[in-house]
Coordinates of C-alpha atoms and ligand atoms in Angstrom, one line a residue:
X1089 CA 21.9 91.0 -32.0
X1090 CA 18.3 91.8 -31.1
X1091 CA 16.8 89.7 -28.3
X1092 CA 13.2 88.4 -28.7
X1093 CA 11.3 87.1 -25.7
X1094 CA 9.0 84.1 -26.5
X1095 CA 6.4 83.6 -23.9
X1096 CA 5.3 79.9 -24.3
X1097 CA 8.5 79.4 -26.2
X1098 CA 8.8 75.8 -25.2
X1099 CA 5.5 74.9 -26.8
X1100 CA 4.8 73.6 -30.3
X1101 CA 4.8 76.8 -32.3
X1102 CA 7.1 78.7 -29.9
X1103 CA 9.9 76.1 -30.2
X1104 CA 9.9 76.2 -34.0
X1105 CA 9.8 80.0 -34.0
X1106 CA 12.8 80.0 -31.6
X1107 CA 14.9 78.0 -34.0
X1108 CA 13.8 80.1 -36.9
X1109 CA 14.5 83.4 -35.2
X1110 CA 18.0 82.2 -34.2
X1111 CA 18.8 81.1 -37.7
X1112 CA 17.7 84.6 -38.8
X1113 CA 20.2 86.4 -36.5
X1114 CA 17.9 87.2 -33.5
X1115 CA 18.6 86.1 -30.0
X1116 CA 15.5 84.2 -28.7
X1117 CA 14.8 83.9 -25.0
X1118 CA 12.3 81.2 -24.0
X1119 CA 9.9 82.0 -21.2
X1120 CA 7.7 79.1 -20.1
X1121 CA 6.1 77.5 -17.1
X1122 CA 6.0 74.0 -18.8
X1123 CA 2.3 73.6 -18.1
X1124 CA 1.9 72.2 -21.5
X1125 CA 5.4 71.4 -22.7
X1126 CA 8.4 69.4 -21.6
X1127 CA 11.8 70.8 -20.3
X1128 CA 13.5 68.4 -22.7
X1129 CA 12.5 70.8 -25.5
X1130 CA 15.4 73.0 -24.3
X1131 CA 17.9 70.2 -25.0
X1132 CA 16.5 69.6 -28.4
X1133 CA 16.7 73.3 -29.2
X1134 CA 20.3 73.2 -28.2
X1135 CA 20.9 70.2 -30.4
X1136 CA 19.4 72.0 -33.4
X1137 CA 20.9 75.4 -32.9
X1138 CA 24.3 74.4 -31.4
X1139 CA 23.9 76.6 -28.4
X1140 CA 22.0 76.7 -25.1
X1141 CA 19.1 79.0 -25.5
X1142 CA 18.4 81.3 -22.5
X1143 CA 15.4 80.1 -20.5
X1144 CA 13.2 82.0 -18.0
X1145 CA 11.1 79.5 -16.2
X1146 CA 8.0 81.1 -14.7
X1147 CA 4.5 82.2 -15.2
X1148 CA 3.3 85.1 -17.3
X1149 CA 0.6 85.7 -14.7
X1150 CA 3.4 86.9 -12.4
X1151 CA 3.6 90.6 -13.6
X1152 CA 6.4 91.7 -11.2
X1153 CA 8.6 88.8 -12.2
X1154 CA 7.8 89.3 -15.9
X1155 CA 8.8 93.0 -15.7
X1156 CA 12.1 92.0 -14.2
X1157 CA 12.7 89.5 -17.0
X1158 CA 12.0 92.3 -19.5
X1159 CA 14.4 94.6 -17.7
X1160 CA 17.1 91.9 -17.7
X1161 CA 16.9 91.0 -21.4
X1162 CA 15.7 94.3 -22.9
X1163 CA 14.0 92.5 -25.8
X1164 CA 13.4 94.4 -29.0
X1165 CA 10.3 92.3 -29.5
X1166 CA 8.1 89.9 -27.6
X1167 CA 6.1 87.0 -29.1
X1168 CA 3.2 86.1 -26.9
X1169 CA 2.4 82.4 -27.4
X1170 CA 1.7 81.4 -23.8
X1171 CA -1.9 80.3 -23.2
X1172 CA -4.2 77.3 -23.1
X1173 CA -5.6 76.1 -26.4
X1174 CA -8.0 73.1 -26.1
X1175 CA -11.4 74.1 -27.4
X1176 CA -13.3 71.3 -25.5
X1177 CA -11.5 72.0 -22.2
X1178 CA -12.4 75.7 -22.6
X1179 CA -16.1 74.8 -22.7
X1180 CA -15.8 72.6 -19.6
X1181 CA -13.5 75.0 -17.7
X1182 CA -14.1 78.5 -19.0
X1183 CA -12.5 80.3 -16.0
X1184 CA -9.2 78.5 -16.6
X1185 CA -9.2 80.1 -20.1
X1186 CA -10.3 83.6 -19.0
X1187 CA -7.7 83.5 -16.2
X1188 CA -4.7 82.2 -18.1
X1189 CA -5.3 83.6 -21.6
X1190 CA -6.9 87.0 -20.8
X1191 CA -5.2 87.3 -17.4
X1192 CA -1.8 86.4 -19.0
X1193 CA -2.2 89.0 -21.8
X1194 CA -3.2 91.7 -19.2
X1195 CA -0.2 90.7 -17.1
X1196 CA 2.2 90.9 -20.0
X1197 CA 0.9 94.3 -21.2
X1198 CA 1.2 95.7 -17.6
X1199 CA 4.7 94.3 -17.3
X1200 CA 5.6 96.0 -20.6
X1201 CA 4.3 99.3 -19.3
X1202 CA 6.1 98.8 -16.0
X1203 CA 9.5 97.8 -17.5
X1204 CA 9.3 100.7 -20.1
X1205 CA 8.9 103.2 -17.3
X1206 CA 11.5 101.7 -14.9
X1207 CA 14.0 101.1 -17.7
X1208 CA 13.5 104.6 -19.1
X1209 CA 12.9 103.1 -22.5
X1210 CA 11.7 105.3 -25.4
X1211 CA 8.8 102.9 -26.1
X1212 CA 7.7 99.3 -25.2
X1213 CA 9.1 96.4 -27.1
X1214 CA 7.2 95.4 -30.3
X1215 CA 4.6 92.7 -29.6
X1216 CA 3.5 89.8 -31.7
X1217 CA 0.3 88.0 -30.6
X1218 CA -0.8 84.4 -31.4
X1219 CA -4.4 84.8 -32.5
X1220 CA -6.4 82.2 -34.5
X1221 CA -8.7 81.7 -37.4
X1222 CA -11.2 80.8 -34.7
X1223 CA -12.0 84.5 -34.4
X1224 CA -13.8 84.2 -37.7
X1225 CA -16.4 81.8 -36.1
X1226 CA -18.4 80.1 -38.9
X1227 CA -17.3 82.2 -41.9
X1228 CA -19.9 83.2 -44.5
X1229 CA -17.6 82.3 -47.3
X1230 CA -14.0 81.3 -48.2
X1231 CA -11.3 82.4 -48.6
X1232 CA -11.3 84.5 -45.4
X1233 CA -9.9 88.0 -45.4
X1234 CA -8.9 89.9 -42.2
X1235 CA -11.9 92.2 -42.5
X1236 CA -14.4 89.4 -42.2
X1237 CA -16.7 89.8 -39.1
X1238 CA -15.4 88.2 -35.9
X1239 CA -17.3 86.0 -33.5
X1240 CA -16.8 83.2 -31.1
X1241 CA -18.3 79.8 -30.6
X1242 CA -16.4 78.7 -27.4
X1243 CA -14.5 80.3 -24.5
X1244 CA -11.1 79.7 -26.1
X1245 CA -12.1 81.6 -29.2
X1246 CA -13.6 84.3 -27.0
X1247 CA -10.3 84.8 -25.2
X1248 CA -8.6 85.4 -28.6
X1249 CA -11.2 88.0 -29.5
X1250 CA -11.0 89.8 -26.2
X1251 CA -7.2 89.9 -26.4
X1252 CA -7.3 91.3 -29.9
X1253 CA -9.7 94.0 -28.6
X1254 CA -7.5 94.8 -25.6
X1255 CA -4.5 95.2 -27.8
X1256 CA -6.4 97.6 -30.2
X1257 CA -7.5 99.7 -27.1
X1258 CA -3.9 99.9 -25.9
X1259 CA -2.6 100.9 -29.3
X1260 CA -5.3 103.6 -29.5
X1261 CA -4.4 104.8 -26.0
X1262 CA -0.6 104.8 -26.6
X1263 CA 0.6 105.1 -30.2
X1264 CA 4.1 104.1 -29.2
X1265 CA 2.8 100.5 -29.0
X1266 CA 3.6 98.4 -32.1
X1267 CA 1.6 95.2 -32.3
X1268 CA 1.3 92.4 -34.9
X1269 CA -1.7 90.2 -34.5
X1270 CA -1.2 86.8 -36.4
X1271 CA -4.3 84.7 -37.0
X1272 CA -3.0 81.2 -37.6
X1273 CA -5.0 78.7 -39.6
X1274 CA -4.1 75.0 -39.0
X1275 CA -0.4 74.6 -38.0
X1276 CA 1.0 71.1 -38.6
X1277 CA 4.3 69.3 -39.3
X1278 CA 7.6 69.6 -37.5
X1279 CA 11.2 70.8 -37.8
X1280 CA 12.9 68.7 -40.5
X1281 CA 15.4 67.4 -38.0
X1282 CA 12.6 65.3 -36.3
X1283 CA 13.9 66.6 -32.9
X1284 CA 11.0 68.9 -32.1
X1285 CA 7.3 68.6 -32.9
X1286 CA 3.8 68.6 -31.6
X1287 CA 3.4 66.5 -28.5
X1288 CA -0.2 66.6 -27.2
X1289 CA -1.0 65.0 -23.8
X1290 CA -3.7 62.3 -24.0
X1291 CA -5.7 61.6 -27.2
X1292 CA -5.1 64.4 -29.7
X1293 CA -8.0 66.7 -30.5
X1294 CA -6.5 67.8 -33.8
X1295 CA -6.3 65.9 -37.0
X1296 CA -2.6 65.7 -37.9
X1297 CA -1.3 64.5 -34.5
X1298 CA -4.1 61.9 -34.4
X1299 CA -3.3 60.6 -37.9
X1300 CA 0.4 60.4 -36.9
X1301 CA -0.4 58.4 -33.8
X1302 CA -2.6 56.0 -35.8
X1303 CA 0.3 55.6 -38.4
X1304 CA 2.8 54.8 -35.6
X1305 CA 0.5 52.3 -34.0
X1306 CA -0.4 54.2 -30.8
X1307 CA -4.1 54.3 -31.8
X1308 CA -6.1 51.8 -33.8
X1309 CA -8.0 54.1 -36.2
X1310 CA -9.0 57.7 -37.0
X1311 CA -12.5 58.9 -36.5
X1312 CA -13.5 61.1 -39.4
X1313 CA -16.0 63.6 -38.1
X1314 CA -18.6 63.9 -40.8
X1315 CA -18.9 62.6 -44.4
X1316 CA -21.8 64.8 -45.6
X1317 CA -20.3 68.3 -45.5
X1318 CA -20.8 70.4 -48.7
X1319 CA -17.2 69.8 -49.8
X1320 CA -15.8 67.9 -52.7
X1321 CA -15.5 64.6 -50.8
X1322 CA -17.9 65.4 -47.9
X1323 CA -15.2 65.8 -45.2
X1324 CA -14.1 69.0 -43.6
X1325 CA -11.6 71.3 -45.4
X1326 CA -8.9 73.3 -43.6
X1327 CA -5.9 75.5 -44.4
X1328 CA -3.0 73.4 -43.1
X1329 CA 0.2 75.4 -42.8
X1330 CA 3.6 73.9 -42.1
X1331 CA 4.8 75.0 -38.7
X1332 CA 8.2 76.1 -40.2
X1333 CA 6.3 78.4 -42.6
X1334 CA 4.4 79.7 -39.6
X1335 CA 7.6 80.3 -37.8
X1336 CA 9.0 82.2 -40.7
X1337 CA 5.8 84.3 -40.6
X1338 CA 6.8 85.3 -37.0
X1339 CA 10.3 86.3 -38.0
X1340 CA 8.8 88.5 -40.8
X1341 CA 6.3 90.0 -38.4
X1342 CA 9.0 90.9 -35.9
X1343 CA 11.2 92.4 -38.7
X1344 CA 8.2 94.4 -40.0
X1345 CA 7.4 95.8 -36.6
X1346 CA 11.0 96.8 -36.0
X1347 CA 11.4 98.4 -39.4
X1348 CA 8.0 99.8 -40.4
X1349 CA 5.9 102.1 -38.2
X1350 CA 2.4 100.9 -37.2
X1351 CA 0.5 97.8 -36.2
X1352 CA -1.2 95.1 -38.2
X1353 CA -3.4 92.1 -38.2
X1354 CA -2.7 89.3 -40.7
X1355 CA -3.8 85.8 -41.6
X1356 CA -1.1 83.2 -41.6
X1357 CA -2.3 80.5 -43.9
X1358 CA -1.5 79.0 -47.3
X1359 CA -4.7 80.0 -49.1
X1360 CA -5.3 76.4 -50.0
X1361 CA -7.8 74.0 -48.4
X1362 CA -7.3 70.2 -47.9
X1363 CA -10.0 67.7 -46.9
X1364 CA -9.6 65.2 -44.1
X1365 CA -9.4 62.4 -46.6
X1366 CA -6.7 64.2 -48.6
X1367 CA -4.6 64.5 -45.4
X1368 CA -5.1 60.8 -44.7
X1369 CA -4.0 59.8 -48.2
X1370 CA -1.0 62.1 -48.2
X1371 CA 0.1 60.8 -44.8
X1372 CA -0.2 57.2 -46.0
X1373 CA 1.8 58.0 -49.1
X1374 CA 4.7 59.7 -47.4
X1375 CA 4.9 57.4 -44.3
X1376 CA 4.2 54.1 -46.2
X1377 CA 1.9 53.2 -43.3
X1378 CA -1.8 52.5 -43.4
X1379 CA -4.1 55.0 -41.6
X1380 CA -7.4 53.1 -41.0
X1381 CA -10.4 55.4 -40.4
X1382 CA -14.1 55.2 -39.7
X1383 CA -16.7 57.8 -40.5
X1384 CA -18.6 59.1 -37.5
X1385 CA -21.0 62.0 -36.8
X1386 CA -19.9 65.6 -37.3
X1387 CA -18.1 67.1 -34.3
X1388 CA -20.1 69.8 -32.6
X1389 CA -18.9 73.3 -33.5
X1390 CA -17.0 72.3 -36.6
X1391 CA -17.3 74.3 -39.8
X1392 CA -17.4 72.7 -43.3
X1393 CA -14.5 74.7 -44.7
X1394 CA -12.1 77.3 -43.6
X1395 CA -9.1 78.7 -45.5
X1396 CA -7.2 82.0 -45.6
X1397 CA -6.7 84.7 -48.1
X1398 CA -3.1 85.4 -47.2
X1399 CA -2.7 88.4 -49.5
X1400 CA -2.3 90.9 -46.7
X1401 CA 0.6 89.0 -45.1
X1402 CA 2.3 88.9 -48.4
X1403 CA 1.9 92.6 -48.9
X1404 CA 2.7 93.7 -45.4
X1405 CA 5.3 91.2 -44.3
X1406 CA 6.7 90.0 -47.7
X1407 CA 5.9 86.5 -46.4
X1408 CA 4.1 83.5 -47.9
X1409 CA 4.0 79.8 -47.2
X1410 CA 6.1 77.6 -49.4
X1411 CA 5.7 74.0 -48.1
X1412 CA 2.9 71.7 -49.4
X1413 CA 0.9 69.0 -47.8
X1414 CA 3.3 66.1 -48.5
X1415 CA 6.1 68.0 -46.8
X1416 CA 3.9 68.7 -43.8
X1417 CA 3.0 65.0 -43.5
X1418 CA 6.6 63.9 -44.1
X1419 CA 8.0 66.2 -41.3
X1420 CA 5.1 65.2 -38.9
X1421 CA 6.0 61.6 -39.6
X1422 CA 9.7 62.0 -39.0
X1423 CA 9.0 63.6 -35.6
X1424 CA 6.4 61.0 -34.7
X1425 CA 8.3 57.9 -35.9
X1426 CA 11.5 59.0 -34.1
X1427 CA 9.6 60.0 -30.9
X1428 CA 6.6 57.6 -30.8
X1429 CA 5.8 58.7 -27.2
X1430 CA 6.7 62.4 -27.8
X1431 CA 9.2 64.0 -25.4
X1432 CA 8.1 61.9 -22.5
X1433 CA 10.1 58.9 -23.4
X1434 CA 13.0 61.0 -24.7
Ligands
NAD733 P1 1.4 74.9 -26.8 O1 0.5 74.5 -25.7 O2 2.3 73.9 -27.4 O3 2.4 76.1 -26.3 C1 2.0 77.0 -25.3 C2 3.1 77.2 -24.3 O4 2.7 78.1 -23.3 C3 3.3 75.8 -23.5 O5 4.7 75.5 -23.6 C4 2.8 76.1 -22.1 O6 3.6 75.4 -21.1 C5 3.1 77.6 -22.0 N1 2.2 78.3 -21.1 C6 0.9 78.3 -20.9 N2 0.4 79.1 -20.0 C7 1.5 79.7 -19.5 C8 1.7 80.7 -18.5 N3 0.7 81.1 -17.7 N4 3.0 81.1 -18.2 C9 4.0 80.6 -18.9 N5 3.9 79.7 -19.9 C10 2.7 79.2 -20.2 O7 0.5 75.6 -27.9 P2 0.9 76.0 -29.4 O8 0.2 75.1 -30.3 O9 2.4 76.2 -29.5 O10 0.2 77.4 -29.5 C11 0.8 78.6 -29.2 C12 -0.2 79.8 -29.2 O11 -0.8 79.8 -30.6 C13 -1.3 79.7 -28.3 O12 -1.6 81.0 -27.8 C14 -2.5 79.1 -29.1 O13 -3.7 79.5 -28.6 C15 -2.2 79.8 -30.5 N6 -2.7 79.0 -31.6 C16 -2.4 77.7 -31.8 C17 -3.0 77.0 -32.8 C18 -2.7 75.5 -33.0 O14 -3.4 74.9 -33.8 N7 -1.6 75.0 -32.4 C19 -3.9 77.6 -33.7 C20 -4.1 79.0 -33.5 C21 -3.6 79.7 -32.4
UFG734 N1 -11.0 65.8 -37.6 C1 -11.4 64.5 -37.8 N2 -11.0 63.6 -36.8 C2 -10.2 63.9 -35.8 C3 -9.8 65.3 -35.6 C4 -10.2 66.2 -36.6 O1 -12.1 64.1 -38.7 O2 -9.9 63.1 -34.9 C5 -11.4 66.8 -38.7 C6 -12.2 67.9 -38.2 O3 -13.6 67.6 -38.2 C7 -11.9 69.0 -39.1 C8 -10.4 68.7 -39.5 O4 -10.2 67.4 -39.2 O5 -12.7 68.9 -40.3 C9 -9.4 69.6 -38.8 O6 -9.7 69.5 -37.4 P1 -8.7 70.0 -36.3 O7 -9.2 69.7 -34.9 O8 -7.3 69.6 -36.6 O9 -8.7 71.6 -36.5 P2 -9.8 72.6 -36.4 O10 -9.9 73.4 -37.7 O11 -11.1 72.0 -36.0 O12 -9.4 73.5 -35.2 C10 -8.2 74.3 -35.3 C11 -7.6 74.5 -33.8 C12 -8.5 75.3 -33.0 C13 -8.9 76.5 -33.7 C14 -9.5 76.3 -35.1 C15 -9.7 77.5 -35.9 O13 -7.4 73.3 -33.2 O14 -7.9 75.6 -31.8 O15 -8.5 75.5 -35.8 O16 -8.6 78.2 -36.0 F1 -9.9 77.2 -33.0

């Protein structure tokens, strides 16, 4: 069984990917410092998979320790999720983002070089990196293909761009590196068991967790940011992708890197956009709960519409998303209604 190390594996996307990798015959190892996740996730992963998943608790910024972890587990591949992801916080505290995101990626890459040399390995483990559609900035048109120009509108997005460039430089310097850059669109939903899901601390910044918390009664109403966008109903349109589809995309990326030579950059999206109001209505329909909302001003930095052209992922990875908006809402609702306070009260 090939081992796969998941940095940030206790987080939202990492935990779902761990379950999916295990179901596909890999041996996931979770590495996390729990700066934005809860240790109870590990119990939930054991409940879902029927076994204790190996955990390495520590910080990716600690290169020496990380290199020892790599030598211990000899992973065939690494998926690098670990990092901070709140856009607004990155504007207020840019150094936190440059340090943890860019510093974390540098630390991981150095640990990979170190372990490869010390372990006498033929080449470093394959590497999958969590990038984001944020690297497209304000796209000139939709759907977005991978060769669209990249830009950034906040320090968080800047870190993703810099890390993509660092990886490209390393691949150019050492062709034994195999890297898959995955640009996620809008991950939502939860594992169908309702045992793991998205658990933001404080008021959610993102639409789906906010809608879920309104439906469960934790917040009185949703603020809809803008009703005058040039979209069919005036509200923002995004490419929401079920986190289990996204997780399957990681498994496909790992397989592809292990089986086919070369590196790649792909969009992970559905190729379909949904407006804020469509999401609200779908959520009300599947949950049977009202989701009161009020229109407010546009949120600074938001784009009108953003969705992927997922053709390259289909061609290169043989992957495409299969779950629709109702399933995303139903699974988000199962998680939220069974864990109204997230992991904290669990
Ligand atoms: P998350 O915060 O739930 O998971 C990140 C995990 O990394 C957390 O468990 C956190 O404790 C851990 N972590 C952070 N810094 C660490 C460090 N220095 N050492 C060890 N562990 C550390 O976030 P997520 O939504 O699962 O996102 C995972 C990745 O995907 C991130 O890189 C994020 O930028 C990227 N991404 C997320 C989205 C999204 O909408 N969720 C969209 C595009 C890209
Ligand atoms: N929205 C609301 N009310 C809310 C929250 C969001 O109306 O309370 C709207 C937004 O204006 C937008 C849509 O819902 O039209 C989706 O907003 P999200 O915050 O859920 O997602 P974004 O597309 O704005 O941002 C996400 C990630 C970012 C990433 C970006 C591009 O959260 O990290 O996608 O990939 F940078």
